[in-house]
């Protein structure tokens, strides 16, 4: 199900917790699984659950509770835009609108070529740098004014 | 002890009590949904908010610990305002479909809405709609918009059933109860979630729309389907059983029943019900009147007895026959000069019959299981054979009880086990002997004779230690141990282990009335359930037994029945195979249609009445046996009531019967010189095939527990036989064979093939734990 | 670097942005000296905790609970595992200070946690890092490796016999995990659903063991408090409000960012440090402590000093120190609509009043914003929020109720105008003009 590299990451995460608390690693393992698969198909969730010796439904509860897990396929680049109030005061809404127009999709949609998915996010803890995006859950983009957005889309190959 | 005052009522409660506990003690009702005394505290519904003196905010009674001198007001303005506020929230997204809701009339939300709900809704937005789910044949999750997110069902799975099948996915108002990617709910206890659901979100699929709760009459009964003797409420409409629910009895079934007990009632209206006495004449079955049928039976039995002697007669009854039925059956047979009466169709080894000093039983009260420090269960498919005892052990294991399992399959008992040993059926004896040896070594006492060559292992030491360490411990022998060819040796070893460790020895008990049967029928004389077929008889009386499914060796039983000149078949069902070899079919009442008594595995005598009239011409078996006694002109058959029969057997007014004893007198341990050669069969009795009612419940037959048997073996065995997973195989045993699908199951011990008994596809085979051959089909 | 200014800086003193986070830099700034001193002098747990008490350091995560007092609740002689947990799940809208602490001074957090472990006899710690700041999580992991390599973390630290293991655990998108018991559930590998209290984490915390949870800034302050002494730290601030604090200023100011200032500094000073209002527009309102704090009209906040007591007296909360500044271009209905959506979206879904009530409130505010308000709606909102506040398992219920309550209280006129006129008091083109983002492609 998972690559050797991903399994190695799983093992490293499990090592952080007491031996009888493997379930603690579920969030990290699901994140690594998602990184490898692009999203979290049920089989991947179950495989993580099996790996950690927990019920599949318990892993699903976790996967469906936290926002950053994708239970449906997403584009190669998932861009999450913070539109919470502090960001909105400094252009969060507008940056989102700008992106939507440029990509021709709305939130929770994926471009035809499967390249981009847009999501609306909650506060990312970077309000001073508004507007803020996160690409693929991993890299944060600050001060996303039109020129920066254009550049970002350019860089997403 | 802490002092508390609730609505002016003073009480003393133990440390650690919650306000809810205390309220219950003083008889004050606090509204609640998520709280359930058997489940962990979630405090999520917030319905139980009450005012506590000095607390600035209302507090949830279910989760608030009592402090000394606390004053609580459950009906103050603050409390009622909080409760009404919660009620309003619960109703805003709840559909207003009470008139068509199955829960209508027995809905906690509906009841409380009357007391706490606002007259007019202030919520004008669109209601949230939750998609329905499909989770199998038993539980309906069609109307999940009704769910109030109390999570009782989820906690039940995690905590009581021991398996988390339902969960609450998502978050915020999109939270939904569901299974993992639409899987079915397969727990053998799943139906209890229907009872726990305070609204009409989880309902009984078979019961849906068949009746409204207020049309139903509630009648008390006792489960006929396992050795616990769960207390039931049977709900009845127009003389039909519409629904079966648990009746709370903390000492027996707490508030649970298994799905088998809950949904078997569906068989009561099956087309296969036998509703008229029938006699075979010239190869043709004819419906006849009772007097014709009984005359026929009386003459037939008397003729055989006269011509061939009493030993040519034999009777075999099911272990869920009542005390009264069994006693009268034996009395009739004795009157005909035959002592060949037995009620243990699956048993193989009867050596202990002669030396038993009393009726075998659990050795303790069910409620005391939770006090045990160490338990060893020997030879049991625990979850499926004894769902409620497994549940008790599961709860005990969560506290301090060390539960170990020595058995023949790797099935997950969903109990946090201390140790487990999984061995082939022929190795049960040596493995148990190893535990005995370990115990002797730990205690530094002389080894019992015959155990010199036994090898102790880490697990055997761990188990022995756990039994020795505790103040109270027990060794329980399960169905496999009783049905094993080495049953007596296992029994002796268990007694030895008990002596060495101080553990109580007990039997889990195969049927609803196994203990009562021992008291009603003497097994010291006459041929036993095996011998009556090994040496075929001229005439047989079968009461509630379907030999193909219920006998340890159906091949042997059916062959003997086929050669007999008279087979009397007493049953609630027109069992198709029996039409071939039976000569008379007598329609007798299932437990819902007769009065009677079961003695459960802890020795508790529980009498019950019929909840509906017998169907058609069916009659309670005790009545027909009484009439038969009269027709045969036998002495002492003038009972007026089943109570009279019961009193004769058990004494009057007994709660717990006497005459229980697991000791054996005068047998010694003899270990097998070498372990068995060849492939061994391991036969479980799948829970929903275990008795004639369960077999005919359409809903139960669609569950995962009812999938057709396969030939399960581990990888090594598959390789040895040159087979792979999913291959079709021909299984041969004795004179019969079956074609099955091979299935990889590494929980099966090496050299063994697990093939379930009690199923049409395997009933041509022989002994449950005998040798077999397997080849590619 | 988003650390844009300071007065008497403690935690941020001498930081050099992305170049100065490593162990070597931290040690050069005097880092790990306090840990060494404590271990070498075998300082007693009592003395240590008493020093923290003297500083009147109040929890920087939101509730402002005195840290020394919290530490003293831990059963110090309890045998078996105990845990120290750091809350870096900074999700409170407007708050972004912990990110900068972790980014520029991670070793201060690590040293603070080790010292906390020593003070409470705990041998294991976890730092729960907000899922959205992945790069910072990775940096923290790197800092942990450094600390382990240098012998500051792990078995038998610096030969003292004291051992402490510390690991990072990341979240994955759930504001509620900032609530301390939801955070513990999350570390245990479950949904982040808050636990009912009592029992409190000090007796039943992570894996059911005694646990102390503090905010990142709280832990990071510890080495500095021990360095300068509790009293001196207290004196930096004002009585009952010890020390300096980081304020995350966002919204309509010229230089949004983090500012470390002594508690008790006037709001007006902070506003000046931020370069004043963007475009010179007029201040309308400020949410002084993260979005959960009640909003304050301009004239009220302008008279306040930035400390727990002053803000509380003025009817709001200092909270996490996230100052959200709004000018006259803001439609308060629209602003509340977004916040209400947030609380409804982030409700864990477990308890009835929060699950149902936050959704209901959002729907009503949404309706008002979209011209479908009804005359009774403000009464309805006040009644619904009254049925949420104080009735829930955790404080998210209150956090969702306060904004609604305060927005209606202070800016009720705008709501009434929306309801009556089915339109906004602030003209569309003025709205959001202050955002500084104009270009929308056709
Ligand atoms: C809904 C909610 C969200 C919270 N979010 C955070 C958070 O993001 N960071 C934080 O440190 N504390 C947060 N808290 C407060 C914590 O529960 C806890 O009080 C704090 O971490 C304790 O640390 P302190 O005493 O050092 O402030 C939150 C509380 C609630 C009720
Ligand atoms: S108040 Fe909200 S977030 Fe807190 S426990 Fe209740 S439902 Fe969950
Ligand atoms: S509100 Fe957008 S990052 Fe904080």
Tab-separated table of N, CA, C and O in Angstrom, chain B residues 43-100:
chain	number	residue	atom	x	y	z
B	43	UNK	N	-21.428	13.460	28.465
B	43	UNK	CA	-21.886	14.806	28.826
B	43	UNK	C	-22.070	15.688	27.602
B	43	UNK	O	-21.801	16.880	27.634
B	44	UNK	N	-22.498	15.109	26.497
B	44	UNK	CA	-22.593	15.904	25.282
B	44	UNK	C	-23.995	16.410	24.952
B	44	UNK	O	-24.142	17.385	24.234
B	45	UNK	N	-25.043	15.774	25.480
B	45	UNK	CA	-26.371	16.228	25.070
B	45	UNK	C	-26.788	17.489	25.828
B	45	UNK	O	-27.523	18.306	25.312
B	46	UNK	N	-26.300	17.602	27.058
B	46	UNK	CA	-26.534	18.792	27.891
B	46	UNK	C	-27.971	18.902	28.368
B	46	UNK	O	-28.405	19.966	28.777
B	47	UNK	N	-28.717	17.819	28.251
B	47	UNK	CA	-30.108	17.866	28.671
B	47	UNK	C	-30.209	17.857	30.192
B	47	UNK	O	-31.199	18.299	30.755
B	48	UNK	N	-29.184	17.343	30.849
B	48	UNK	CA	-29.280	17.133	32.292
B	48	UNK	C	-28.746	18.323	33.086
B	48	UNK	O	-28.391	18.172	34.243
B	49	UNK	N	-28.689	19.492	32.469
B	49	UNK	CA	-28.168	20.657	33.179
B	49	UNK	C	-29.040	20.961	34.407
B	49	UNK	O	-30.262	21.005	34.310
B	50	UNK	N	-28.387	21.141	35.527
B	50	UNK	CA	-29.098	21.479	36.759
B	50	UNK	C	-28.378	22.639	37.438
B	50	UNK	O	-27.237	22.955	37.109
B	51	UNK	N	-29.068	23.231	38.388
B	51	UNK	CA	-28.442	24.324	39.129
B	51	UNK	C	-27.758	23.760	40.368
B	51	UNK	O	-28.330	22.962	41.105
B	52	UNK	N	-26.528	24.164	40.568
B	52	UNK	CA	-25.802	23.753	41.760
B	52	UNK	C	-25.487	25.014	42.551
B	52	UNK	O	-24.996	25.996	41.991
B	53	UNK	N	-25.789	24.947	43.831
B	53	UNK	CA	-25.568	26.124	44.681
B	53	UNK	C	-24.127	26.594	44.552
B	53	UNK	O	-23.199	25.782	44.604
B	54	UNK	N	-23.922	27.848	44.408
B	54	UNK	CA	-22.627	28.518	44.291
B	54	UNK	C	-21.983	28.391	42.914
B	54	UNK	O	-21.004	29.068	42.627
B	55	UNK	N	-22.485	27.498	42.059
B	55	UNK	CA	-21.906	27.414	40.718
B	55	UNK	C	-22.533	28.508	39.855
B	55	UNK	O	-23.747	28.671	39.861
B	56	UNK	N	-21.706	29.245	39.119
B	56	UNK	CA	-22.252	30.348	38.336
B	56	UNK	C	-23.064	29.888	37.130
B	56	UNK	O	-23.909	30.625	36.631
B	57	UNK	N	-22.765	28.655	36.656
B	57	UNK	CA	-23.436	28.172	35.449
B	57	UNK	C	-24.159	26.876	35.775
B	57	UNK	O	-23.783	26.179	36.708
B	58	UNK	N	-25.181	26.539	34.982
B	58	UNK	CA	-25.796	25.223	35.183
B	58	UNK	C	-24.782	24.126	34.854
B	58	UNK	O	-23.956	24.288	33.955
B	59	UNK	N	-24.836	23.020	35.584
B	59	UNK	CA	-23.858	21.950	35.377
B	59	UNK	C	-24.562	20.666	34.941
B	59	UNK	O	-25.696	20.398	35.362
B	60	UNK	N	-23.891	19.864	34.131
B	60	UNK	CA	-24.497	18.599	33.703
B	60	UNK	C	-24.477	17.582	34.846
B	60	UNK	O	-23.403	17.238	35.349
B	61	UNK	N	-25.639	17.123	35.230
B	61	UNK	CA	-25.736	16.219	36.377
B	61	UNK	C	-24.970	14.927	36.132
B	61	UNK	O	-24.411	14.346	37.048
B	62	UNK	N	-24.926	14.488	34.880
B	62	UNK	CA	-24.324	13.183	34.601
B	62	UNK	C	-22.826	13.190	34.825
B	62	UNK	O	-22.224	12.156	35.053
B	63	UNK	N	-22.204	14.359	34.734
B	63	UNK	CA	-20.751	14.404	34.788
B	63	UNK	C	-20.222	15.168	35.986
B	63	UNK	O	-19.019	15.243	36.191
B	64	UNK	N	-21.114	15.738	36.764
B	64	UNK	CA	-20.637	16.554	37.877
B	64	UNK	C	-20.504	15.707	39.135
B	64	UNK	O	-21.477	15.107	39.589
B	65	UNK	N	-19.289	15.632	39.670
B	65	UNK	CA	-19.105	14.833	40.875
B	65	UNK	C	-19.755	15.519	42.078
B	65	UNK	O	-19.739	16.748	42.177
B	66	UNK	N	-20.297	14.714	42.946
B	66	UNK	CA	-20.901	15.248	44.157
B	66	UNK	C	-19.787	15.713	45.090
B	66	UNK	O	-18.775	15.029	45.238
B	67	UNK	N	-19.955	16.885	45.663
B	67	UNK	CA	-19.043	17.296	46.721
B	67	UNK	C	-19.855	17.393	48.003
B	67	UNK	O	-21.081	17.549	47.961
B	68	UNK	N	-19.155	17.283	49.094
B	68	UNK	CA	-19.874	17.207	50.358
B	68	UNK	C	-20.675	18.477	50.623
B	68	UNK	O	-20.171	19.586	50.467
B	69	UNK	N	-21.927	18.294	50.991
B	69	UNK	CA	-22.768	19.434	51.317
B	69	UNK	C	-23.368	20.131	50.113
B	69	UNK	O	-23.981	21.192	50.233
B	70	UNK	N	-23.204	19.526	48.949
B	70	UNK	CA	-23.700	20.132	47.710
B	70	UNK	C	-25.228	20.269	47.735
B	70	UNK	O	-25.926	19.406	48.259
B	71	UNK	N	-25.702	21.387	47.192
B	71	UNK	CA	-27.150	21.549	47.056
B	71	UNK	C	-27.496	21.691	45.578
B	71	UNK	O	-26.945	22.547	44.896
B	72	UNK	N	-28.410	20.854	45.133
B	72	UNK	CA	-28.747	20.824	43.713
B	72	UNK	C	-30.227	21.127	43.524
B	72	UNK	O	-31.059	20.674	44.304
B	73	UNK	N	-30.495	21.891	42.493
B	73	UNK	CA	-31.890	22.205	42.171
B	73	UNK	C	-32.150	21.795	40.731
B	73	UNK	O	-31.560	22.339	39.808
B	74	UNK	N	-33.011	20.836	40.550
B	74	UNK	CA	-33.229	20.344	39.196
B	74	UNK	C	-34.400	21.033	38.514
B	74	UNK	O	-34.579	20.898	37.310
B	75	UNK	N	-35.180	21.751	39.295
B	75	UNK	CA	-36.353	22.392	38.695
B	75	UNK	C	-36.384	23.902	38.909
B	75	UNK	O	-37.408	24.524	38.721
B	76	UNK	N	-35.255	24.442	39.321
B	76	UNK	CA	-35.219	25.890	39.526
B	76	UNK	C	-35.360	26.586	38.181
B	76	UNK	O	-35.236	25.971	37.112
B	77	UNK	N	-35.562	27.882	38.247
B	77	UNK	CA	-35.735	28.639	37.023
B	77	UNK	C	-34.517	28.486	36.105
B	77	UNK	O	-34.634	28.236	34.913
B	78	UNK	N	-33.330	28.584	36.733
B	78	UNK	CA	-32.081	28.470	35.961
B	78	UNK	C	-31.985	27.104	35.287
B	78	UNK	O	-31.644	26.988	34.103
B	79	UNK	N	-32.304	26.056	36.059
B	79	UNK	CA	-32.188	24.702	35.522
B	79	UNK	C	-33.181	24.493	34.384
B	79	UNK	O	-32.821	24.008	33.305
B	80	UNK	N	-34.405	24.865	34.603
B	80	UNK	CA	-35.432	24.612	33.591
B	80	UNK	C	-35.150	25.434	32.332
B	80	UNK	O	-35.310	24.950	31.211
B	81	UNK	N	-34.656	26.651	32.532
B	81	UNK	CA	-34.343	27.471	31.369
B	81	UNK	C	-33.240	26.813	30.534
B	81	UNK	O	-33.318	26.752	29.308
B	82	UNK	N	-32.250	26.282	31.233
B	82	UNK	CA	-31.153	25.615	30.527
B	82	UNK	C	-31.662	24.381	29.794
B	82	UNK	O	-31.324	24.130	28.638
B	83	UNK	N	-32.500	23.611	30.480
B	83	UNK	CA	-33.014	22.385	29.863
B	83	UNK	C	-33.884	22.712	28.645
B	83	UNK	O	-33.793	22.051	27.608
B	84	UNK	N	-34.683	23.750	28.790
B	84	UNK	CA	-35.540	24.127	27.650
B	84	UNK	C	-34.704	24.614	26.478
B	84	UNK	O	-35.022	24.356	25.319
B	85	UNK	N	-33.632	25.327	26.819
B	85	UNK	CA	-32.743	25.808	25.759
B	85	UNK	C	-32.143	24.650	24.981
B	85	UNK	O	-32.090	24.655	23.746
B	86	UNK	N	-31.710	23.632	25.703
B	86	UNK	CA	-31.124	22.460	25.045
B	86	UNK	C	-32.174	21.767	24.189
B	86	UNK	O	-31.920	21.369	23.047
B	87	UNK	N	-33.373	21.633	24.761
B	87	UNK	CA	-34.448	20.966	24.034
B	87	UNK	C	-34.723	21.682	22.714
B	87	UNK	O	-34.908	21.040	21.673
B	88	UNK	N	-34.722	22.997	22.780
B	88	UNK	CA	-34.987	23.747	21.550
B	88	UNK	C	-33.909	23.445	20.513
B	88	UNK	O	-34.205	23.199	19.341
B	89	UNK	N	-32.653	23.428	20.962
B	89	UNK	CA	-31.562	23.120	20.028
B	89	UNK	C	-31.710	21.734	19.426
B	89	UNK	O	-31.460	21.512	18.248
B	90	UNK	N	-32.126	20.791	20.261
B	90	UNK	CA	-32.232	19.416	19.755
B	90	UNK	C	-33.332	19.307	18.707
B	90	UNK	O	-33.269	18.468	17.816
B	91	UNK	N	-34.327	20.158	18.853
B	91	UNK	CA	-35.463	20.025	17.945
B	91	UNK	C	-35.301	20.804	16.642
B	91	UNK	O	-35.993	20.508	15.666
B	92	UNK	N	-34.363	21.777	16.620
B	92	UNK	CA	-34.354	22.624	15.424
B	92	UNK	C	-34.048	21.838	14.151
B	92	UNK	O	-34.615	22.106	13.107
B	93	UNK	N	-33.169	20.868	14.269
B	93	UNK	CA	-32.857	20.092	13.069
B	93	UNK	C	-33.503	18.719	13.053
B	93	UNK	O	-33.223	17.898	12.195
B	94	UNK	N	-34.341	18.494	14.044
B	94	UNK	CA	-34.970	17.175	14.127
B	94	UNK	C	-36.233	17.182	13.274
B	94	UNK	O	-37.042	18.093	13.391
B	95	UNK	N	-36.415	16.201	12.403
B	95	UNK	CA	-37.612	16.212	11.568
B	95	UNK	C	-38.864	16.080	12.424
B	95	UNK	O	-38.844	15.427	13.456
B	96	UNK	N	-39.927	16.707	11.986
B	96	UNK	CA	-41.170	16.610	12.738
B	96	UNK	C	-42.015	15.481	12.148
B	96	UNK	O	-43.097	15.698	11.630
B	97	UNK	N	-41.429	14.293	12.216
B	97	UNK	CA	-42.124	13.173	11.578
B	97	UNK	C	-42.592	12.139	12.585
B	97	UNK	O	-42.719	10.963	12.267
B	98	UNK	N	-42.855	12.603	13.812
B	98	UNK	CA	-43.303	11.670	14.848
B	98	UNK	C	-44.443	10.755	14.373
B	98	UNK	O	-44.445	9.568	14.675
B	99	UNK	N	-45.416	11.282	13.647
B	99	UNK	CA	-46.526	10.404	13.252
B	99	UNK	C	-46.085	9.197	12.421
B	99	UNK	O	-46.730	8.155	12.470
B	100	UNK	N	-44.994	9.332	11.680
B	100	UNK	CA	-44.591	8.166	10.888
B	100	UNK	C	-43.330	7.529	11.436
B	100	UNK	O	-42.775	6.606	10.859
